[in-house]
Backbone as CSV, one residue per row, in Angstrom:
resi,resn,N_x,N_y,N_z,CA_x,CA_y,CA_z,C_x,C_y,C_z
1,UNK,0.828,-1.202,0.000,0.000,0.000,0.000,0.861,1.250,0.000
2,UNK,2.109,1.088,-0.368,3.033,2.209,-0.507,3.153,3.029,0.775
3,UNK,2.954,2.370,1.907,3.069,3.005,3.226,2.170,4.223,3.383
4,UNK,1.014,4.191,2.706,0.057,5.290,2.820,-1.239,4.751,3.407
5,UNK,-1.720,5.432,4.409,-2.932,5.011,5.090,-4.148,5.010,4.158
6,UNK,-4.191,5.956,3.225,-5.360,6.039,2.347,-5.439,4.881,1.359
7,UNK,-4.356,4.092,1.218,-4.382,2.945,0.313,-4.915,1.678,0.972
8,UNK,-5.144,1.707,2.258,-5.722,0.558,2.956,-7.213,0.534,2.647
9,UNK,-7.731,-0.618,2.189,-9.166,-0.685,1.893,-9.991,-0.295,3.121
10,UNK,-10.928,0.626,2.981,-11.673,1.122,4.151,-12.476,0.036,4.857
11,UNK,-13.011,-0.915,4.105,-13.782,-1.971,4.773,-12.865,-2.865,5.606
12,UNK,-11.626,-3.073,5.175,-10.695,-3.884,5.958,-10.347,-3.177,7.264
13,UNK,-10.040,-1.899,7.180,-9.706,-1.139,8.390,-10.879,-1.148,9.369
14,UNK,-12.090,-0.966,8.853,-13.277,-0.964,9.710,-13.539,-2.316,10.345
15,UNK,-13.428,-3.390,9.550,-13.652,-4.743,10.077,-12.599,-5.094,11.131
16,UNK,-11.365,-4.695,10.860,-10.290,-5.000,11.793,-10.507,-4.266,13.110
17,UNK,-10.834,-2.997,13.045,-11.072,-2.220,14.263,-12.269,-2.773,15.032
18,UNK,-13.319,-3.154,14.322,-14.496,-3.729,14.973,-14.117,-5.018,15.710
19,UNK,-13.305,-5.854,15.079,-12.919,-7.108,15.729,-12.007,-6.855,16.933
20,UNK,-11.186,-5.809,16.862,-10.347,-5.458,18.008,-11.217,-5.024,19.183
21,UNK,-12.193,-4.170,18.916,-13.036,-3.636,19.976,-13.988,-4.671,20.557
22,UNK,-14.473,-5.586,19.722,-15.444,-6.580,20.201,-14.794,-7.879,20.660
23,UNK,-13.527,-8.095,20.303,-12.863,-9.337,20.678,-13.188,-10.481,19.740
24,UNK,-13.836,-10.182,18.612,-14.155,-11.228,17.636,-12.924,-11.564,16.808
25,UNK,-13.094,-12.559,15.921,-12.013,-12.970,15.037,-11.648,-11.832,14.086
26,UNK,-10.367,-11.768,13.721,-9.926,-10.777,12.743,-10.412,-11.189,11.360
27,UNK,-10.662,-10.231,10.492,-11.095,-10.602,9.139,-9.976,-11.356,8.414
28,UNK,-10.337,-12.411,7.712,-9.330,-13.184,6.989,-8.699,-12.361,5.873
29,UNK,-9.395,-11.318,5.438,-8.797,-10.446,4.428,-7.560,-9.744,4.982
30,UNK,-7.493,-9.558,6.297,-6.296,-8.980,6.907,-5.111,-9.922,6.700
31,UNK,-5.327,-11.187,7.012,-4.273,-12.190,6.856,-3.820,-12.273,5.400
32,UNK,-4.754,-12.369,4.487,-4.381,-12.483,3.071,-3.749,-11.201,2.550
33,UNK,-4.212,-10.057,3.024,-3.620,-8.784,2.585,-2.163,-8.664,3.034
34,UNK,-1.892,-9.036,4.268,-0.514,-8.970,4.765,0.363,-9.942,3.982
35,UNK,-0.140,-11.151,3.756,0.641,-12.135,2.997,0.901,-11.650,1.571
36,UNK,-0.089,-11.045,0.943,0.103,-10.530,-0.416,1.138,-9.409,-0.436
37,UNK,1.127,-8.535,0.577,2.112,-7.451,0.622,3.521,-8.008,0.817
38,UNK,3.642,-9.016,1.670,4.960,-9.618,1.887,5.440,-10.267,0.591
39,UNK,4.544,-10.967,-0.098,4.924,-11.582,-1.372,5.289,-10.535,-2.408
40,UNK,4.569,-9.427,-2.419,4.785,-8.409,-3.446,6.107,-7.672,-3.255
41,UNK,6.415,-7.265,-2.019,7.633,-6.473,-1.846,8.728,-7.201,-1.065
42,UNK,8.422,-8.408,-0.560,9.436,-9.196,0.122,9.880,-8.649,1.462
43,UNK,9.184,-7.660,1.982,9.578,-7.044,3.256,8.857,-7.728,4.414
44,UNK,9.638,-8.387,5.259,9.098,-9.011,6.457,9.594,-8.170,7.625
45,UNK,8.689,-7.405,8.233,9.090,-6.545,9.342,8.264,-6.869,10.589
46,UNK,8.595,-6.222,11.684,7.953,-6.518,12.972,6.448,-6.261,12.931
47,UNK,6.022,-5.202,12.274,4.596,-4.889,12.204,3.833,-5.988,11.467
48,UNK,4.347,-6.411,10.337,3.666,-7.456,9.564,3.669,-8.785,10.304
49,UNK,4.772,-9.130,10.915,4.837,-10.373,11.675,3.864,-10.321,12.847
50,UNK,3.770,-9.168,13.507,2.815,-9.012,14.605,1.381,-9.185,14.147
51,UNK,1.067,-8.660,12.963,-0.288,-8.811,12.428,-0.571,-10.280,12.100
52,UNK,0.406,-10.969,11.516,0.224,-12.391,11.204,0.034,-13.200,12.483
53,UNK,0.880,-12.935,13.459,0.791,-13.682,14.717,-0.533,-13.430,15.422
54,UNK,-0.981,-12.189,15.443,-2.245,-11.898,16.115,-3.417,-12.575,15.406
55,UNK,-3.371,-12.618,14.075,-4.439,-13.306,13.339,-4.401,-14.805,13.603
56,UNK,-3.214,-15.391,13.669,-3.107,-16.826,13.958,-3.630,-17.149,15.356
57,UNK,-3.300,-16.304,16.310,-3.738,-16.564,17.681,-5.249,-16.401,17.814
58,UNK,-5.774,-15.301,17.306,-7.196,-15.033,17.511,-8.089,-15.909,16.626
59,UNK,-7.719,-16.098,15.378,-8.600,-16.825,14.453,-8.414,-18.332,14.505
60,UNK,-7.192,-18.800,14.768,-6.918,-20.235,14.690,-6.474,-20.816,16.026
61,UNK,-6.570,-20.024,17.102,-6.187,-20.453,18.442,-4.777,-21.056,18.453
62,UNK,-3.850,-20.435,17.739,-2.469,-20.900,17.658,-1.623,-20.151,18.682
63,UNK,-1.901,-20.404,19.960,-1.155,-19.723,21.020,0.286,-20.200,21.086
64,UNK,0.576,-21.326,20.433,1.929,-21.861,20.428,2.814,-21.183,19.386
65,UNK,2.275,-20.245,18.636,3.022,-19.586,17.578,4.192,-18.813,18.168
66,UNK,5.415,-19.124,17.711,6.588,-18.487,18.315,6.775,-17.043,17.860
67,UNK,7.385,-16.256,18.731,7.732,-14.884,18.399,9.171,-14.854,17.887
68,UNK,10.041,-15.569,18.556,11.442,-15.663,18.160,11.698,-17.083,17.653
69,UNK,12.911,-17.359,17.253,13.263,-18.681,16.757,12.931,-19.737,17.801
70,UNK,12.160,-20.726,17.385,11.808,-21.842,18.252,12.197,-23.130,17.529
71,UNK,13.358,-23.708,17.848,13.819,-24.899,17.149,12.913,-26.112,17.337
72,UNK,12.051,-26.095,18.327,11.178,-27.235,18.588,9.789,-27.094,17.968
73,UNK,9.503,-25.971,17.336,8.192,-25.756,16.715,8.157,-26.539,15.409
74,UNK,7.190,-27.431,15.257,7.209,-28.418,14.185,6.227,-28.149,13.040
75,UNK,5.587,-27.018,12.997,4.646,-26.742,11.924,5.381,-26.657,10.582
76,UNK,4.815,-27.277,9.550,5.475,-27.356,8.250,5.739,-25.982,7.650
77,UNK,4.789,-25.070,7.743,4.991,-23.729,7.202,6.147,-23.017,7.892
78,UNK,6.212,-23.156,9.202,7.287,-22.536,9.983,8.634,-23.134,9.598
79,UNK,8.692,-24.461,9.481,9.945,-25.123,9.115,10.407,-24.709,7.719
80,UNK,9.462,-24.580,6.795,9.829,-24.134,5.452,10.369,-22.701,5.480
81,UNK,9.792,-21.849,6.308,10.299,-20.486,6.453,11.709,-20.470,7.017
82,UNK,11.969,-21.321,7.989,13.323,-21.423,8.548,14.301,-21.936,7.507
83,UNK,13.872,-22.926,6.739,14.720,-23.479,5.685,15.050,-22.408,4.651
84,UNK,14.054,-21.637,4.284,14.247,-20.544,3.327,15.277,-19.543,3.858
85,UNK,15.204,-19.241,5.138,16.149,-18.296,5.749,17.580,-18.839,5.706
86,UNK,17.739,-20.146,5.910,19.080,-20.737,5.844,19.609,-20.667,4.411
87,UNK,18.751,-20.941,3.441,19.181,-20.832,2.038,19.624,-19.403,1.723
88,UNK,18.939,-18.433,2.290,19.332,-17.042,2.058,20.682,-16.745,2.721
89,UNK,20.909,-17.292,3.910,22.217,-17.111,4.563,23.336,-17.749,3.744
90,UNK,23.046,-18.905,3.127,24.042,-19.577,2.284,24.395,-18.687,1.096
91,UNK,23.379,-18.116,0.457,23.634,-17.234,-0.676,24.464,-16.022,-0.246
92,UNK,24.110,-15.449,0.882,24.831,-14.278,1.378,26.278,-14.609,1.698
93,UNK,26.518,-15.799,2.266,27.887,-16.198,2.589,28.717,-16.388,1.321
94,UNK,28.081,-16.861,0.258,28.805,-17.115,-0.984,29.011,-15.857,-1.813
95,UNK,27.991,-15.022,-1.893,28.023,-13.891,-2.822,28.135,-12.534,-2.149
96,UNK,27.998,-12.485,-0.850,28.028,-11.211,-0.143,26.645,-10.572,-0.131
97,UNK,26.576,-9.373,0.412,25.278,-8.684,0.557,24.924,-7.831,-0.643
98,UNK,25.877,-7.553,-1.489,25.624,-6.675,-2.634,25.249,-7.477,-3.866
99,UNK,24.153,-8.207,-3.778,23.651,-9.005,-4.885,22.467,-8.256,-5.488
100,UNK,22.372,-8.288,-6.812,21.265,-7.584,-7.468,19.909,-8.107,-7.007
101,UNK,19.750,-9.414,-6.998,18.479,-10.015,-6.586,18.769,-11.201,-5.685
102,UNK,18.351,-11.118,-4.440,18.570,-12.206,-3.491,17.509,-13.285,-3.683
103,UNK,17.701,-14.380,-2.977,16.707,-15.459,-2.994,15.359,-14.916,-2.538
104,UNK,15.390,-14.069,-1.525,14.143,-13.479,-1.023,13.465,-12.648,-2.101
105,UNK,14.239,-11.853,-2.830,13.671,-11.022,-3.893,13.031,-11.871,-4.987
106,UNK,13.691,-12.949,-5.340,13.228,-13.771,-6.464,12.125,-14.756,-6.085
107,UNK,12.263,-15.364,-4.894,11.454,-16.552,-4.625,10.530,-16.486,-3.415
108,UNK,10.565,-15.425,-2.609,9.790,-15.447,-1.369,8.303,-15.718,-1.620
109,UNK,7.708,-14.971,-2.523,6.273,-15.118,-2.763,5.894,-16.498,-3.243
110,UNK,6.615,-17.008,-4.201,6.272,-18.328,-4.730,6.647,-19.436,-3.753
111,UNK,7.718,-19.261,-2.971,8.098,-20.290,-2.001,7.064,-20.418,-0.898
112,UNK,6.470,-19.296,-0.498,5.472,-19.364,0.569,4.122,-19.852,0.056
113,UNK,3.893,-19.776,-1.235,2.615,-20.224,-1.790,2.712,-21.629,-2.383
114,UNK,3.790,-21.905,-3.118,3.942,-23.194,-3.799,5.354,-23.743,-3.583
115,UNK,5.618,-24.280,-2.407,6.974,-24.704,-2.069,7.550,-25.792,-2.980
116,UNK,6.724,-26.713,-3.453,7.246,-27.816,-4.257,7.957,-27.307,-5.507
117,UNK,7.413,-26.286,-6.145,8.012,-25.751,-7.363,9.331,-25.037,-7.093
118,UNK,9.433,-24.382,-5.966,10.531,-23.449,-5.740,11.700,-24.056,-4.970
119,UNK,11.431,-24.876,-3.972,12.515,-25.337,-3.115,13.519,-26.231,-3.839
120,UNK,13.100,-26.948,-4.873,14.073,-27.752,-5.625,15.058,-26.843,-6.358
121,UNK,14.575,-25.729,-6.891,15.447,-24.765,-7.572,16.412,-24.139,-6.573
122,UNK,15.875,-23.717,-5.446,16.710,-23.076,-4.426,17.763,-24.048,-3.907
123,UNK,17.380,-25.309,-3.724,18.313,-26.312,-3.214,19.466,-26.534,-4.193
124,UNK,19.158,-26.614,-5.489,20.213,-26.771,-6.495,21.182,-25.591,-6.462
125,UNK,20.637,-24.388,-6.387,21.496,-23.204,-6.334,22.340,-23.175,-5.059
126,UNK,21.762,-23.646,-3.969,22.509,-23.606,-2.706,23.697,-24.548,-2.741
127,UNK,23.613,-25.632,-3.516,24.764,-26.533,-3.638,25.952,-25.793,-4.258
128,UNK,25.683,-24.991,-5.268,26.746,-24.184,-5.877,27.290,-23.158,-4.880
129,UNK,26.377,-22.532,-4.145,26.798,-21.529,-3.175,27.620,-22.169,-2.051
130,UNK,27.208,-23.361,-1.616,27.941,-24.035,-0.540,29.360,-24.406,-0.975
131,UNK,29.530,-24.793,-2.233,30.884,-25.129,-2.692,31.769,-23.890,-2.678
132,UNK,31.199,-22.739,-2.987,31.965,-21.492,-2.930,32.285,-21.131,-1.482
133,UNK,31.338,-21.328,-0.580,31.573,-21.053,0.841,32.660,-21.971,1.380
134,UNK,32.683,-23.226,0.913,33.690,-24.187,1.377,35.100,-23.702,1.077
135,UNK,35.279,-23.019,-0.046,36.597,-22.496,-0.413,36.969,-21.289,0.449
136,UNK,35.964,-20.479,0.806,36.218,-19.243,1.555,36.278,-19.479,3.060
137,UNK,35.340,-20.268,3.569,35.239,-20.496,5.019,34.688,-21.900,5.264
138,UNK,35.541,-22.911,5.265,35.064,-24.295,5.392,34.280,-24.564,6.683
139,UNK,34.668,-23.923,7.773,33.946,-24.130,9.032,32.532,-23.597,8.972
140,UNK,32.346,-22.455,8.332,31.010,-21.869,8.196,30.133,-22.742,7.304
141,UNK,30.740,-23.357,6.291,29.988,-24.278,5.418,29.416,-25.435,6.244
142,UNK,30.236,-25.965,7.141,29.783,-27.066,7.996,28.610,-26.610,8.857
143,UNK,28.692,-25.413,9.408,27.594,-24.886,10.235,26.323,-24.707,9.420
144,UNK,26.441,-24.201,8.203,25.267,-24.015,7.345,24.644,-25.356,6.977
145,UNK,25.476,-26.331,6.642,24.952,-27.666,6.318,24.270,-28.286,7.530
146,UNK,24.829,-28.061,8.708,24.225,-28.576,9.935,22.850,-27.935,10.161
147,UNK,22.755,-26.636,9.897,21.463,-25.948,10.036,20.436,-26.551,9.076
148,UNK,20.855,-26.784,7.832,19.942,-27.399,6.857,19.482,-28.776,7.318
149,UNK,20.431,-29.604,7.755,20.053,-30.965,8.149,19.199,-30.971,9.414
150,UNK,19.464,-30.052,10.347,18.638,-29.974,11.562,17.177,-29.690,11.211
151,UNK,16.964,-28.791,10.268,15.596,-28.446,9.868,14.974,-29.600,9.086
152,UNK,15.718,-30.171,8.150,15.172,-31.252,7.322,14.795,-32.478,8.156
153,UNK,15.515,-32.721,9.243,15.211,-33.865,10.108,13.875,-33.695,10.836
154,UNK,13.390,-32.500,10.937,12.141,-32.246,11.658,10.902,-32.572,10.817
155,UNK,11.065,-32.675,9.499,9.930,-33.031,8.651,9.572,-34.497,8.859
156,UNK,8.285,-34.815,8.758,7.812,-36.186,8.917,8.276,-36.989,7.702
157,UNK,9.008,-38.103,7.910,9.570,-38.844,6.783,8.528,-39.367,5.787
158,UNK,7.347,-39.722,6.263,6.327,-40.279,5.370,5.666,-39.212,4.503
159,UNK,5.797,-37.959,4.874,5.160,-36.872,4.124,6.177,-36.151,3.255
160,UNK,5.669,-35.561,2.177,6.512,-34.753,1.317,6.856,-33.468,2.059
161,UNK,8.151,-33.138,2.223,8.485,-31.916,2.963,8.081,-30.646,2.212
162,UNK,7.911,-30.772,0.898,7.559,-29.613,0.087,6.192,-29.828,-0.561
163,UNK,5.140,-29.414,0.121,3.797,-29.607,-0.435,3.577,-28.726,-1.661
164,UNK,2.578,-29.084,-2.463,2.269,-28.312,-3.668,1.832,-26.894,-3.313
165,UNK,1.123,-26.751,-2.202,0.687,-25.415,-1.786,0.582,-25.378,-0.269
166,UNK,0.540,-24.159,0.252,0.366,-23.952,1.687,-0.932,-23.198,1.923
167,UNK,-1.599,-23.516,3.009,-2.799,-22.777,3.390,-2.392,-21.384,3.856
168,UNK,-3.364,-20.507,4.018,-3.080,-19.154,4.490,-2.431,-19.202,5.875
169,UNK,-2.894,-20.106,6.717,-2.314,-20.248,8.056,-0.858,-20.688,7.954
170,UNK,-0.551,-21.658,7.084,0.825,-22.120,6.919,1.698,-21.040,6.282
171,UNK,1.120,-20.242,5.385,1.875,-19.146,4.789,2.239,-18.104,5.844
172,UNK,1.324,-17.874,6.763,1.620,-16.932,7.842,2.742,-17.471,8.712
173,UNK,2.722,-18.766,8.989,3.793,-19.378,9.776,5.111,-19.396,9.004
174,UNK,5.041,-19.491,7.679,6.234,-19.382,6.845,6.908,-18.042,7.091
175,UNK,6.077,-16.982,7.098,6.614,-15.639,7.355,7.215,-15.516,8.732
176,UNK,6.630,-16.182,9.719,7.163,-16.140,11.080,8.463,-16.946,11.186
177,UNK,8.538,-18.046,10.423,9.761,-18.854,10.439,10.908,-18.173,9.752
178,UNK,10.571,-17.361,8.757,11.609,-16.654,8.015,12.164,-15.555,8.871
Protein backbone atom coordinates (compact mmCIF):
# COMPACT_ATOMS: atom_id res chain seq x y z
CA UNK A 1 0.00 0.00 0.00
CA UNK A 2 3.03 2.21 -0.51
CA UNK A 3 3.07 3.01 3.23
CA UNK A 4 0.06 5.29 2.82
CA UNK A 5 -2.93 5.01 5.09
CA UNK A 6 -5.36 6.04 2.35
CA UNK A 7 -4.38 2.95 0.31
CA UNK A 8 -5.72 0.56 2.96
CA UNK A 9 -9.17 -0.69 1.89
CA UNK A 10 -11.67 1.12 4.15
CA UNK A 11 -13.78 -1.97 4.77
CA UNK A 12 -10.70 -3.88 5.96
CA UNK A 13 -9.71 -1.14 8.39
CA UNK A 14 -13.28 -0.96 9.71
CA UNK A 15 -13.65 -4.74 10.08
CA UNK A 16 -10.29 -5.00 11.79
CA UNK A 17 -11.07 -2.22 14.26
CA UNK A 18 -14.50 -3.73 14.97
CA UNK A 19 -12.92 -7.11 15.73
CA UNK A 20 -10.35 -5.46 18.01
CA UNK A 21 -13.04 -3.64 19.98
CA UNK A 22 -15.44 -6.58 20.20
CA UNK A 23 -12.86 -9.34 20.68
CA UNK A 24 -14.16 -11.23 17.64
CA UNK A 25 -12.01 -12.97 15.04
CA UNK A 26 -9.93 -10.78 12.74
CA UNK A 27 -11.09 -10.60 9.14
CA UNK A 28 -9.33 -13.18 6.99
CA UNK A 29 -8.80 -10.45 4.43
CA UNK A 30 -6.30 -8.98 6.91
CA UNK A 31 -4.27 -12.19 6.86
CA UNK A 32 -4.38 -12.48 3.07
CA UNK A 33 -3.62 -8.78 2.59
CA UNK A 34 -0.51 -8.97 4.77
CA UNK A 35 0.64 -12.13 3.00
CA UNK A 36 0.10 -10.53 -0.42
CA UNK A 37 2.11 -7.45 0.62
CA UNK A 38 4.96 -9.62 1.89
CA UNK A 39 4.92 -11.58 -1.37
CA UNK A 40 4.78 -8.41 -3.45
CA UNK A 41 7.63 -6.47 -1.85
CA UNK A 42 9.44 -9.20 0.12
CA UNK A 43 9.58 -7.04 3.26
CA UNK A 44 9.10 -9.01 6.46
CA UNK A 45 9.09 -6.55 9.34
CA UNK A 46 7.95 -6.52 12.97
CA UNK A 47 4.60 -4.89 12.20
CA UNK A 48 3.67 -7.46 9.56
CA UNK A 49 4.84 -10.37 11.67
CA UNK A 50 2.82 -9.01 14.60
CA UNK A 51 -0.29 -8.81 12.43
CA UNK A 52 0.22 -12.39 11.20
CA UNK A 53 0.79 -13.68 14.72
CA UNK A 54 -2.25 -11.90 16.12
CA UNK A 55 -4.44 -13.31 13.34
CA UNK A 56 -3.11 -16.83 13.96
CA UNK A 57 -3.74 -16.56 17.68
CA UNK A 58 -7.20 -15.03 17.51
CA UNK A 59 -8.60 -16.82 14.45
CA UNK A 60 -6.92 -20.24 14.69
CA UNK A 61 -6.19 -20.45 18.44
CA UNK A 62 -2.47 -20.90 17.66
CA UNK A 63 -1.16 -19.72 21.02
CA UNK A 64 1.93 -21.86 20.43
CA UNK A 65 3.02 -19.59 17.58
CA UNK A 66 6.59 -18.49 18.32
CA UNK A 67 7.73 -14.88 18.40
CA UNK A 68 11.44 -15.66 18.16
CA UNK A 69 13.26 -18.68 16.76
CA UNK A 70 11.81 -21.84 18.25
CA UNK A 71 13.82 -24.90 17.15
CA UNK A 72 11.18 -27.24 18.59
CA UNK A 73 8.19 -25.76 16.71
CA UNK A 74 7.21 -28.42 14.18
CA UNK A 75 4.65 -26.74 11.92
CA UNK A 76 5.48 -27.36 8.25
CA UNK A 77 4.99 -23.73 7.20
CA UNK A 78 7.29 -22.54 9.98
CA UNK A 79 9.95 -25.12 9.12
CA UNK A 80 9.83 -24.13 5.45
CA UNK A 81 10.30 -20.49 6.45
CA UNK A 82 13.32 -21.42 8.55
CA UNK A 83 14.72 -23.48 5.69
CA UNK A 84 14.25 -20.54 3.33
CA UNK A 85 16.15 -18.30 5.75
CA UNK A 86 19.08 -20.74 5.84
CA UNK A 87 19.18 -20.83 2.04
CA UNK A 88 19.33 -17.04 2.06
CA UNK A 89 22.22 -17.11 4.56
CA UNK A 90 24.04 -19.58 2.28
CA UNK A 91 23.63 -17.23 -0.68
CA UNK A 92 24.83 -14.28 1.38
CA UNK A 93 27.89 -16.20 2.59
CA UNK A 94 28.81 -17.11 -0.98
CA UNK A 95 28.02 -13.89 -2.82
CA UNK A 96 28.03 -11.21 -0.14
CA UNK A 97 25.28 -8.68 0.56
CA UNK A 98 25.62 -6.68 -2.63
CA UNK A 99 23.65 -9.00 -4.88
CA UNK A 100 21.26 -7.58 -7.47
CA UNK A 101 18.48 -10.02 -6.59
CA UNK A 102 18.57 -12.21 -3.49
CA UNK A 103 16.71 -15.46 -2.99
CA UNK A 104 14.14 -13.48 -1.02
CA UNK A 105 13.67 -11.02 -3.89
CA UNK A 106 13.23 -13.77 -6.46
CA UNK A 107 11.45 -16.55 -4.63
CA UNK A 108 9.79 -15.45 -1.37
CA UNK A 109 6.27 -15.12 -2.76
CA UNK A 110 6.27 -18.33 -4.73
CA UNK A 111 8.10 -20.29 -2.00
CA UNK A 112 5.47 -19.36 0.57
CA UNK A 113 2.62 -20.22 -1.79
CA UNK A 114 3.94 -23.19 -3.80
CA UNK A 115 6.97 -24.70 -2.07
CA UNK A 116 7.25 -27.82 -4.26
CA UNK A 117 8.01 -25.75 -7.36
CA UNK A 118 10.53 -23.45 -5.74
CA UNK A 119 12.52 -25.34 -3.12
CA UNK A 120 14.07 -27.75 -5.63
CA UNK A 121 15.45 -24.76 -7.57
CA UNK A 122 16.71 -23.08 -4.43
CA UNK A 123 18.31 -26.31 -3.21
CA UNK A 124 20.21 -26.77 -6.50
CA UNK A 125 21.50 -23.20 -6.33
CA UNK A 126 22.51 -23.61 -2.71
CA UNK A 127 24.76 -26.53 -3.64
CA UNK A 128 26.75 -24.18 -5.88
CA UNK A 129 26.80 -21.53 -3.18
CA UNK A 130 27.94 -24.04 -0.54
CA UNK A 131 30.88 -25.13 -2.69
CA UNK A 132 31.96 -21.49 -2.93
CA UNK A 133 31.57 -21.05 0.84
CA UNK A 134 33.69 -24.19 1.38
CA UNK A 135 36.60 -22.50 -0.41
CA UNK A 136 36.22 -19.24 1.55
CA UNK A 137 35.24 -20.50 5.02
CA UNK A 138 35.06 -24.29 5.39
CA UNK A 139 33.95 -24.13 9.03
CA UNK A 140 31.01 -21.87 8.20
CA UNK A 141 29.99 -24.28 5.42
CA UNK A 142 29.78 -27.07 8.00
CA UNK A 143 27.59 -24.89 10.23
CA UNK A 144 25.27 -24.02 7.34
CA UNK A 145 24.95 -27.67 6.32
CA UNK A 146 24.23 -28.58 9.94
CA UNK A 147 21.46 -25.95 10.04
CA UNK A 148 19.94 -27.40 6.86
CA UNK A 149 20.05 -30.96 8.15
CA UNK A 150 18.64 -29.97 11.56
CA UNK A 151 15.60 -28.45 9.87
CA UNK A 152 15.17 -31.25 7.32
CA UNK A 153 15.21 -33.87 10.11
CA UNK A 154 12.14 -32.25 11.66
CA UNK A 155 9.93 -33.03 8.65
CA UNK A 156 7.81 -36.19 8.92
CA UNK A 157 9.57 -38.84 6.78
CA UNK A 158 6.33 -40.28 5.37
CA UNK A 159 5.16 -36.87 4.12
CA UNK A 160 6.51 -34.75 1.32
CA UNK A 161 8.49 -31.92 2.96
CA UNK A 162 7.56 -29.61 0.09
CA UNK A 163 3.80 -29.61 -0.44
CA UNK A 164 2.27 -28.31 -3.67
CA UNK A 165 0.69 -25.42 -1.79
CA UNK A 166 0.37 -23.95 1.69
CA UNK A 167 -2.80 -22.78 3.39
CA UNK A 168 -3.08 -19.15 4.49
CA UNK A 169 -2.31 -20.25 8.06
CA UNK A 170 0.83 -22.12 6.92
CA UNK A 171 1.88 -19.15 4.79
CA UNK A 172 1.62 -16.93 7.84
CA UNK A 173 3.79 -19.38 9.78
CA UNK A 174 6.23 -19.38 6.84
CA UNK A 175 6.61 -15.64 7.35
CA UNK A 176 7.16 -16.14 11.08
CA UNK A 177 9.76 -18.85 10.44
CA UNK A 178 11.61 -16.65 8.01
